[in-house]
Amino acid sequence: MSDSTVQVDLTINAELVTDILCRFIHNEIHRAGFQRAVVGLSGGIDSSVVTFLAAKAFRPENVLGVTMPYKTSSEATRRDAQQVIDRLGVPTVDVPITKQIDAYFKQFPDASQMRLANKCARERMTVLYDQSAAFEALVAGTSNKSERLLGYGTQDGDMASAVNPIGDLYKTQLYQLAGYLGVPEQIREKTPSGDLWVGQTDEGELGFTYAEVDRLLVLMVDRRWRRAELIGGGFDAQFVDRVAALVRRNHYKRRMPVIAKLSHRTVDRDFRYARDWGT
Amino acid sequence: MDPTTQTRDWGECHGERRVALVQISPVLGDPARNLALHLDRIEAARQQNADLIVFPELSLSGYFVRDMVPDIALDPAGPEVAELIQAAGPAALVAGLVEESPRHRFYNAAFYAEGGRVVHVHRKVYLPTYGLFDESRYFAAGERIEAFDTARFGRVGILICEDFWHLSAAAIMQAEEVDLLMCGANSPARGVDGPKIQTAETYERLSRAFAQLLGAMVVLVNRVGFEDGLCFWGGSLVVGPDGRLCAHAAMFDEAITIAAFDPAELRRQRLVAPLARDEQLLLTIEELNRIKRQLYE
């Protein structure tokens, strides 16, 4: 797919990033009036990193790891999530979502795999928000920069959270951070998968690897390389165009709903306040 | 120069000066709570015998003030600032605020007070409006970059954050022959691939370069804490006229860092490298006028 010749270094200072992110989690949750975090644990690299960071920021007893398996969820998913729980000693609650999902789709038996995947993601979101109320905590998000840019996630599902410490880190960088934090090797070395259906992998579905697309995204988004420059750097034109289209087409997922403007001050357009207003 | 001011050349004042760099995390858009925070830190700095207490940019308001601006503006001649000046006692004081002018323009400003009164107000000239910044939307740009004379710190210049990234601002301060150049900042962390945060590295590089080129002390005070995910990195510092770091506050944490320095260093360094003396000011003005003619006439 991509045989780019240009050198792209995505290396981060993991110690510095950990310091900033732990302070971020602590500060942004604390100023909202909470001292705890809830994380949906999938056994993947993203939620593992966030749980490790939150446990460092707040101590493990203040981080609730929630597992939410569906009937097709793999045994490996469950086992890897358990590894994080065991390693950190965080409290945990297991909330299977099979019953409610199946009850809903009984009415729509012909629903596509995509609808099922999105419904599961949104069901998990409502479970996390409810658990956060019970645990007196905020939901820590687990959606990374690669996914957010590509739109590879469910709006108001896995893309939803109260605070997201990893939303500005590419997947490639999360592997580096995971190594620094001591996330179990088994989790760091497995193929990324949303476990959306049996055998599903992110890279199989996307059609390229994170290693490839992250190198392209960092040049395209962060360093503002133009199309011709990217192609000149060795990236395949079709790959560049496809990724650019994904970024553009999925931008709606990263924004609040569009509001019809009528008055002189419309929320989020010319009624502009920081979220941390007054704190 | 105001003839009633007891201005002395700093080089003739013997004895060390103690500067307190006050890294705080202000409450966003709450001047009353920030006033209390300032009073607390002023008291702490005074207990450490500070002669000059320096707060960062917009220390009385927080940074991402946006539409809060008209609701949180203060008057440098008003009661809040007066309370701070009184609390500082014999120490000189620098703090940042949103200033509303009599014509209802709003400025990102910093004041310098000593001897019970405000001596100088600097209004930020360079309002960053790119990337994550949108200051021009809310603030009017300051129209002057000028130094002022003080009782105990010689000739002093104040810049605010982005001002410090403009070579012309530093050049004007060199022409003003400042002894002490202060910069209050609200610098968010960006660039985490190296041993230090990239923005912190740049600030340190600029501070050291300007100190050496101006033959002046440079004091940089940057805030800490978060606003909407932005991490303000602190790391306030003092650089001597030889470009060497005299003090460096902690990264990320609230702190009061005391830097003691000897004004005699200014004299020594200006003997080693009289760069400001050798500046061809008239030549510079002439060349700038030539460029002005080419561009605008």
XYZ file of C-alpha atoms in Angstrom:
576
model
C 0.000 0.000 0.000
C 2.651 2.463 1.004
C 6.318 2.274 0.190
C 7.090 5.854 1.170
C 10.702 6.844 1.109
C 10.428 9.865 3.393
C 11.600 9.350 6.967
C 8.869 9.969 9.522
C 9.656 9.724 13.188
C 6.675 9.336 15.504
C 8.763 8.805 18.619
C 7.501 10.533 21.753
C 9.178 11.191 25.075
C 7.062 8.612 26.927
C 8.130 9.749 30.378
C 7.196 13.359 29.646
C 3.930 12.362 27.971
C 2.999 10.166 30.938
C 3.659 13.035 33.304
C 1.497 15.436 31.296
C -1.324 12.938 30.778
C -1.522 11.890 34.436
C -1.685 15.543 35.428
C -4.309 16.118 32.736
C -6.523 13.272 33.970
C -6.203 14.375 37.562
C -6.746 18.064 36.850
C -9.630 17.846 34.395
C -11.541 15.300 36.493
C -10.810 17.043 39.759
C -11.993 20.471 38.553
C -15.320 18.896 37.545
C -15.707 17.853 41.191
C -14.633 14.210 40.972
C -11.645 12.170 42.139
C -12.230 8.978 40.203
C -12.312 7.616 36.685
C -14.227 4.889 34.855
C -12.700 3.111 31.866
C -14.304 0.611 29.522
C -11.798 -2.250 29.361
C -11.638 -4.082 26.054
C -8.316 -5.797 26.523
C -6.886 -3.669 23.725
C -3.964 -1.300 23.778
C -6.002 1.942 24.012
C -8.126 1.108 27.035
C -5.154 -0.581 28.722
C -3.007 2.544 28.365
C -5.812 4.775 29.661
C -6.382 2.486 32.657
C -2.661 2.480 33.463
C -2.564 6.286 33.219
C -5.707 6.756 35.330
C -4.399 4.334 37.967
C -1.185 6.374 38.104
C -3.099 9.648 38.295
C -5.585 8.603 40.978
C -4.281 5.349 42.515
C -5.822 2.059 41.319
C -8.681 1.935 43.850
C -10.100 5.100 42.270
C -10.321 3.651 38.777
C -13.197 1.391 37.839
C -12.520 -0.971 34.955
C -15.748 -2.006 33.261
C -15.840 -5.045 30.999
C -18.878 -5.228 28.692
C -18.711 -8.398 26.636
C -21.192 -9.284 23.894
C -21.800 -12.943 23.117
C -19.392 -12.877 20.160
C -16.600 -11.253 22.184
C -13.530 -13.432 22.071
C -12.059 -15.228 25.017
C -8.773 -13.410 24.350
C -10.514 -10.061 24.906
C -11.739 -11.154 28.301
C -8.365 -12.656 29.247
C -6.402 -9.546 28.257
C -8.748 -7.196 30.103
C -8.322 -9.414 33.153
C -4.553 -9.059 32.851
C -4.856 -5.286 33.162
C -7.172 -5.664 36.158
C -4.805 -8.118 37.843
C -1.703 -6.075 37.076
C -3.111 -2.817 38.459
C -5.523 -4.099 41.103
C -8.295 -1.778 39.952
C -11.873 -2.525 41.037
C -13.927 -3.950 38.243
C -17.477 -4.689 37.197
C -18.553 -7.035 34.435
C -21.676 -5.923 32.556
C -22.510 -8.254 29.674
C -24.543 -6.444 27.011
C -25.832 -9.466 25.087
C -29.379 -9.466 26.497
C -30.256 -5.869 25.703
C -28.584 -5.895 22.301
C -30.289 -9.114 21.251
C -33.640 -7.926 22.612
C -33.373 -4.828 20.416
C -32.299 -6.611 17.249
C -35.081 -9.218 17.619
C -37.213 -6.443 16.087
C -34.666 -5.871 13.274
C -33.318 -9.308 12.393
C -31.885 -8.144 9.068
C -29.754 -5.405 10.574
C -26.226 -5.187 9.161
C -23.058 -6.070 11.019
C -22.240 -2.342 11.087
C -25.515 -1.517 12.849
C -24.828 -4.223 15.403
C -21.295 -2.923 15.971
C -22.492 0.660 16.402
C -25.311 -0.390 18.707
C -22.867 -2.323 20.882
C -20.539 0.680 21.044
C -23.403 2.969 22.080
C -24.716 0.469 24.592
C -21.266 0.338 26.161
C -21.231 4.143 26.283
C -24.510 4.248 28.259
C -23.225 1.552 30.618
C -20.025 3.541 31.232
C -21.895 6.773 31.899
C -24.259 4.984 34.290
C -21.373 3.271 36.055
C -19.621 6.617 36.339
C -22.650 7.974 38.213
C -22.611 4.967 40.559
C -18.833 5.216 41.103
C -18.936 9.021 41.395
C -16.445 9.334 38.589
C -15.992 10.624 35.052
C -15.615 8.451 31.972
C -12.062 8.458 30.605
C -12.066 8.129 26.823
C -10.025 5.585 24.902
C -10.238 6.835 21.340
C -6.886 7.722 19.776
C -5.858 10.278 17.158
C -5.588 7.739 14.311
C -9.142 6.520 14.890
C -10.538 9.996 15.388
C -8.981 11.314 12.194
C -10.033 8.310 10.120
C -13.491 8.279 11.666
C -12.880 4.703 12.690
C -15.174 4.733 15.677
C -18.796 5.180 16.654
C -20.093 8.679 17.216
C -21.604 8.849 20.698
C -20.227 5.358 21.225
C -16.555 4.612 21.796
C -15.741 8.172 20.661
C -17.722 9.600 23.605
C -16.188 10.373 26.981
C -15.812 13.113 29.573
C -12.034 13.396 29.322
C -9.767 11.790 26.761
C -6.068 11.565 27.594
C -5.030 9.772 24.375
C -6.989 11.676 21.713
C -3.836 13.467 20.500
C -1.673 10.330 20.244
C -1.414 8.164 17.146
C -1.831 4.425 17.522
C 1.873 3.954 16.781
C 2.715 6.286 19.670
C 0.361 4.415 21.988
C 2.439 1.289 21.526
C 5.481 3.198 22.674
C 3.614 4.635 25.644
C 2.228 1.186 26.511
C 5.749 -0.202 26.624
C 6.871 2.567 28.946
C 3.856 2.084 31.235
C 4.378 -1.666 31.471
C 1.181 -2.738 29.733
C 1.402 -6.568 29.457
C 3.283 -7.737 26.392
C 0.438 -9.925 25.205
C -1.733 -6.823 24.780
C 1.015 -4.860 23.071
C 1.742 -7.599 20.588
C -1.703 -8.668 19.473
C -3.336 -7.444 16.263
C -5.555 -4.391 16.904
C -9.219 -5.339 16.830
C -12.444 -3.715 17.936
C -13.714 -7.281 18.433
C -16.788 -6.086 16.556
C -17.409 -9.520 15.082
C -15.548 -12.805 15.006
C -12.165 -12.416 13.331
C -12.510 -8.653 12.792
C -9.281 -6.626 12.778
C -8.915 -2.849 12.448
C -6.271 -3.048 9.769
C -8.174 -5.686 7.767
C -11.234 -3.473 7.782
C -9.376 -0.249 7.024
C -7.232 -1.815 4.317
C -3.929 -0.460 5.620
C -1.815 -0.759 8.743
C -1.647 1.825 11.519
C 2.106 1.998 10.996
C 1.519 3.087 7.380
C -1.374 5.445 7.942
C 0.127 7.122 11.011
C 3.195 8.113 9.002
C 0.938 9.611 6.370
C -1.367 11.323 8.871
C 1.440 12.963 10.798
C 2.746 14.542 7.587
C -0.704 15.432 6.230
C -2.303 16.709 9.433
C 0.462 17.778 11.807
C 3.111 18.926 9.356
C 0.725 20.175 6.654
C 2.331 18.421 3.699
C 0.421 18.939 0.457
C -0.817 16.085 -1.742
C 1.988 16.465 -4.295
C 4.582 16.554 -1.534
C 3.196 13.379 0.014
C 3.260 11.592 -3.329
C 6.752 12.970 -3.935
C 7.682 11.499 -0.555
C 6.791 8.075 -1.852
C 3.208 7.666 -0.681
C 0.882 5.991 -3.164
C -1.533 8.556 -4.668
C -4.578 6.356 -4.127
C -3.613 5.787 -0.509
C -3.173 9.532 0.049
C -6.543 10.312 -1.552
C -8.364 7.605 0.311
C -7.037 8.700 3.688
C -7.696 12.389 2.924
C -11.274 11.473 2.000
C -11.754 9.513 5.215
C -10.499 12.426 7.293
C -12.820 14.849 5.485
C -15.873 12.627 5.296
C -15.808 11.706 8.968
C -15.245 15.181 10.308
C -18.897 15.381 11.422
C -18.155 12.696 13.998
C -15.662 14.976 15.698
C -18.024 17.906 15.990
C -21.105 18.808 18.001
C -24.407 18.639 16.073
C -24.806 21.513 13.630
C -27.217 24.166 14.906
C -29.416 26.363 12.702
C -28.395 29.937 13.448
C -31.193 32.433 14.152
C -30.137 34.694 17.015
C -27.105 36.938 17.532
C -25.516 34.493 19.931
C -25.687 30.830 19.123
C -24.207 28.203 21.412
C -20.694 27.248 20.240
C -20.679 29.674 17.314
C -20.675 33.096 18.919
C -21.387 32.048 22.494
C -17.834 31.066 23.188
C -16.650 29.843 26.530
C -14.031 27.322 27.522
C -15.361 24.121 28.948
C -13.310 24.792 32.074
C -15.117 28.131 32.603
C -15.123 29.114 36.261
C -12.862 26.295 37.439
C 11.649 60.852 32.833
C 9.514 61.767 35.798
C 11.750 64.078 37.889
C 9.964 63.116 41.092
C 10.923 59.469 40.679
C 14.006 58.547 42.610
C 15.650 56.871 39.678
C 19.037 55.387 40.176
C 21.193 53.461 37.856
C 20.907 49.866 38.875
C 24.615 49.405 38.575
C 25.140 51.842 41.416
C 22.776 50.023 43.757
C 24.763 47.555 45.772
C 23.417 44.390 47.223
C 21.475 41.547 45.749
C 17.920 41.737 44.535
C 15.463 38.953 45.256
C 12.900 38.225 42.595
C 9.980 35.873 43.273
C 8.728 34.000 40.217
C 5.187 33.008 41.094
C 3.840 30.062 39.112
C 0.123 29.753 39.701
C -2.869 28.069 38.124
C -5.552 30.767 38.097
C -9.269 29.998 38.164
C -10.565 30.586 34.643
C -12.736 33.694 34.576
C -12.989 34.308 38.333
C -11.080 37.475 39.318
C -12.321 37.368 42.928
C -10.820 33.944 43.589
C -7.698 34.879 41.690
C -7.339 38.007 43.786
C -7.374 35.824 46.910
C -4.796 33.537 45.278
C -2.552 36.519 44.530
C -2.826 37.827 48.092
C -1.828 34.421 49.412
C 1.210 34.180 47.132
C 2.260 37.773 47.753
C 2.303 37.058 51.463
C 4.373 33.912 50.911
C 6.817 35.775 48.645
C 7.184 38.566 51.172
C 8.041 36.024 53.845
C 10.916 35.020 51.589
C 12.067 38.642 51.445
C 11.240 39.153 47.796
C 11.995 42.625 46.407
C 10.031 41.963 43.246
C 7.073 39.604 42.906
C 6.199 38.547 39.369
C 2.995 36.791 38.312
C 2.391 35.393 34.804
C 0.269 36.717 31.933
C -3.442 37.131 32.717
C -2.784 35.922 36.247
C -5.970 37.564 37.542
C -8.234 36.031 34.908
C -6.857 32.800 33.428
C -6.068 32.364 29.753
C -8.982 31.110 27.631
C -11.228 33.960 28.676
C -12.992 34.372 25.301
C -16.538 35.713 25.785
C -15.855 36.230 29.504
C -13.615 39.182 28.624
C -16.118 42.037 29.192
C -17.299 40.459 32.447
C -13.903 40.018 34.070
C -12.000 43.126 32.996
C -10.268 45.127 35.721
C -8.963 48.652 35.981
C -5.255 48.946 36.871
C -6.292 52.013 38.880
C -9.139 50.135 40.564
C -9.569 48.706 44.061
C -8.481 45.127 43.224
C -5.062 46.182 42.000
C -4.770 48.660 44.877
C -5.337 45.813 47.318
C -2.553 43.809 45.718
C -0.143 46.731 45.766
C -0.854 47.323 49.417
C -0.297 43.641 50.180
C 3.055 43.731 48.392
C 4.244 46.451 50.805
C 7.785 47.503 49.936
C 8.109 44.859 47.202
C 7.516 45.730 43.574
C 4.768 43.765 41.873
C 3.949 42.566 38.362
C 0.644 40.841 37.536
C -1.517 40.247 34.484
C -5.106 41.202 33.868
C -7.768 41.958 31.298
C -7.830 45.757 31.126
C -10.840 47.736 29.907
C -9.961 51.151 28.536
C -12.222 54.194 28.949
C -13.177 53.683 25.271
C -14.184 50.070 26.099
C -11.348 48.368 24.389
C -10.076 45.289 26.133
C -6.375 44.584 26.453
C -4.293 41.666 27.593
C -2.201 43.758 30.001
C 0.375 43.590 32.777
C 1.143 46.253 35.343
C 4.274 47.076 37.296
C 3.743 48.675 40.695
C 6.137 49.966 43.327
C 6.051 52.550 46.048
C 2.291 52.092 46.415
C 1.339 52.925 42.825
C 1.183 51.559 39.325
C 4.238 52.818 37.457
C 3.649 51.190 34.085
C 1.059 49.183 32.183
C 2.095 47.146 29.160
C -0.638 46.132 26.745
C 0.232 43.027 24.736
C 1.064 44.079 21.206
C 1.308 40.729 19.448
C -1.941 38.845 19.924
C -1.506 35.328 18.543
C -4.423 34.377 16.322
C -3.329 31.164 14.696
C -3.202 27.498 15.620
C -4.852 27.120 18.995
C -4.857 30.877 19.672
C -7.606 33.404 18.945
C -6.628 36.456 20.979
C -7.319 39.093 18.309
C -10.942 38.109 18.381
C -11.240 39.310 21.968
C -8.464 41.810 22.609
C -7.297 45.060 21.112
C -3.576 45.152 20.373
C -1.334 47.344 22.479
C 0.263 50.248 20.660
C 3.507 50.779 22.503
C 6.610 48.878 23.505
C 8.443 51.053 25.981
C 10.616 50.746 29.031
C 10.281 52.642 32.293
C 12.497 53.622 35.180
C 12.115 52.070 38.583
C 13.395 52.842 42.047
C 15.236 49.578 42.634
C 15.499 47.677 39.375
C 16.916 50.219 37.009
C 15.291 50.519 33.618
C 12.692 47.829 33.107
C 10.768 46.466 30.142
C 7.715 44.221 30.174
C 6.585 41.992 27.334
C 3.721 39.537 27.330
C 4.069 36.021 25.898
C 3.850 36.345 22.087
C 5.560 39.772 22.252
C 8.662 37.857 23.298
C 8.691 35.933 20.009
C 9.136 39.128 18.016
C 12.676 40.223 17.390
C 11.557 43.834 16.983
C 10.183 43.902 20.538
C 13.537 42.737 21.894
C 15.365 45.216 19.642
C 13.252 48.077 20.990
C 14.030 46.953 24.524
C 17.730 46.917 23.635
C 17.440 50.463 22.299
C 15.684 51.363 25.546
C 18.776 49.995 27.323
C 16.786 47.993 29.811
C 18.484 46.419 32.782
C 15.679 43.992 33.385
C 13.395 42.491 30.756
C 10.365 40.649 32.083
C 7.996 38.422 30.204
C 4.782 36.995 31.609
C 3.549 33.974 29.691
C 0.666 31.527 29.364
C 2.480 29.069 27.166
C 0.750 25.749 26.425
C 2.889 22.653 25.919
C 3.331 21.526 22.328
C 5.861 19.089 20.927
C 6.693 16.119 23.133
C 9.214 14.209 21.049
C 12.414 15.507 22.624
C 13.926 15.621 26.091
C 12.018 18.843 26.802
C 8.689 20.280 25.688
C 9.419 22.113 22.439
C 7.752 25.363 23.501
C 9.688 25.344 26.793
C 12.918 24.815 24.917
C 12.186 27.755 22.621
C 11.374 30.057 25.534
C 14.610 29.141 27.248
C 16.559 29.724 24.036
C 14.912 33.131 23.477
C 15.451 34.158 27.107
C 19.124 33.289 26.997
C 19.666 34.950 23.639
C 17.869 38.166 24.605
C 19.640 38.378 27.961
C 23.002 38.116 26.260
C 22.174 40.414 23.350
C 20.661 43.078 25.589
C 23.179 42.645 28.406
C 20.195 42.538 30.728
C 18.562 40.252 33.240
C 15.652 38.345 31.753
C 12.813 37.115 33.944
C 10.274 34.759 32.383
C 7.239 33.700 34.420
C 4.939 31.111 32.889
C 1.771 29.746 34.480
C 0.948 26.119 35.260
C -2.240 24.023 35.247
C -4.677 23.060 32.505
C -7.443 24.765 30.566
C -9.535 22.678 28.186
C -6.772 20.133 27.785
C -3.953 22.642 27.298
C -1.059 22.041 29.651
C 0.725 25.193 30.810
C 4.217 24.034 31.619
C 5.592 26.542 34.147
C 9.373 26.303 34.059
C 9.792 30.009 34.870
C 13.365 31.203 34.754
C 15.861 33.959 35.288
C 18.804 34.490 32.956
C 21.786 36.671 33.753
C 23.249 39.202 31.308
C 25.854 36.643 30.270
C 23.099 34.334 29.047
C 23.474 31.887 31.888
C 20.492 30.447 33.700
C 20.321 31.820 37.276
C 17.119 30.106 38.359
C 14.716 27.623 36.903
C 11.358 26.855 38.500
C 9.761 23.421 38.455
C 7.947 22.224 35.381
C 4.140 21.892 35.737
C 3.865 22.582 39.481
C 2.762 25.677 41.313
C 5.815 27.268 42.898
C 7.377 30.398 44.249
C 10.958 30.435 43.078
C 13.290 33.029 44.501
C 16.150 34.163 42.330
C 18.813 36.341 43.892
C 21.099 38.269 41.631
C 23.655 40.969 41.885
C 23.123 44.092 39.735
C 26.905 44.442 39.509
C 26.736 41.591 36.987
C 25.200 44.017 34.494
C 28.254 46.251 34.600
C 30.650 43.335 34.309
C 28.840 41.853 31.342
C 28.584 45.191 29.547
C 32.345 45.512 29.882
C 32.798 42.060 28.387
C 30.390 42.671 25.486
C 29.066 46.220 25.029
C 26.554 45.182 22.383
C 23.856 47.702 23.252
C 26.460 50.485 23.284
C 27.624 49.563 19.804
C 24.163 49.396 18.294
C 23.832 51.713 15.285
C 20.377 52.952 16.209
C 20.232 55.700 13.581
C 21.375 53.289 10.900
C 18.684 50.839 11.964
C 16.018 53.530 11.866
C 17.229 54.676 8.461
C 17.101 51.172 7.059
C 13.645 50.569 8.519
C 12.500 53.849 6.986
C 13.860 52.735 3.630
C 11.903 49.492 3.914
C 8.865 51.464 5.008
C 9.116 53.672 1.937
C 9.435 50.658 -0.332
C 6.471 48.913 1.241
C 4.054 51.725 1.901
C 4.865 54.724 -0.268
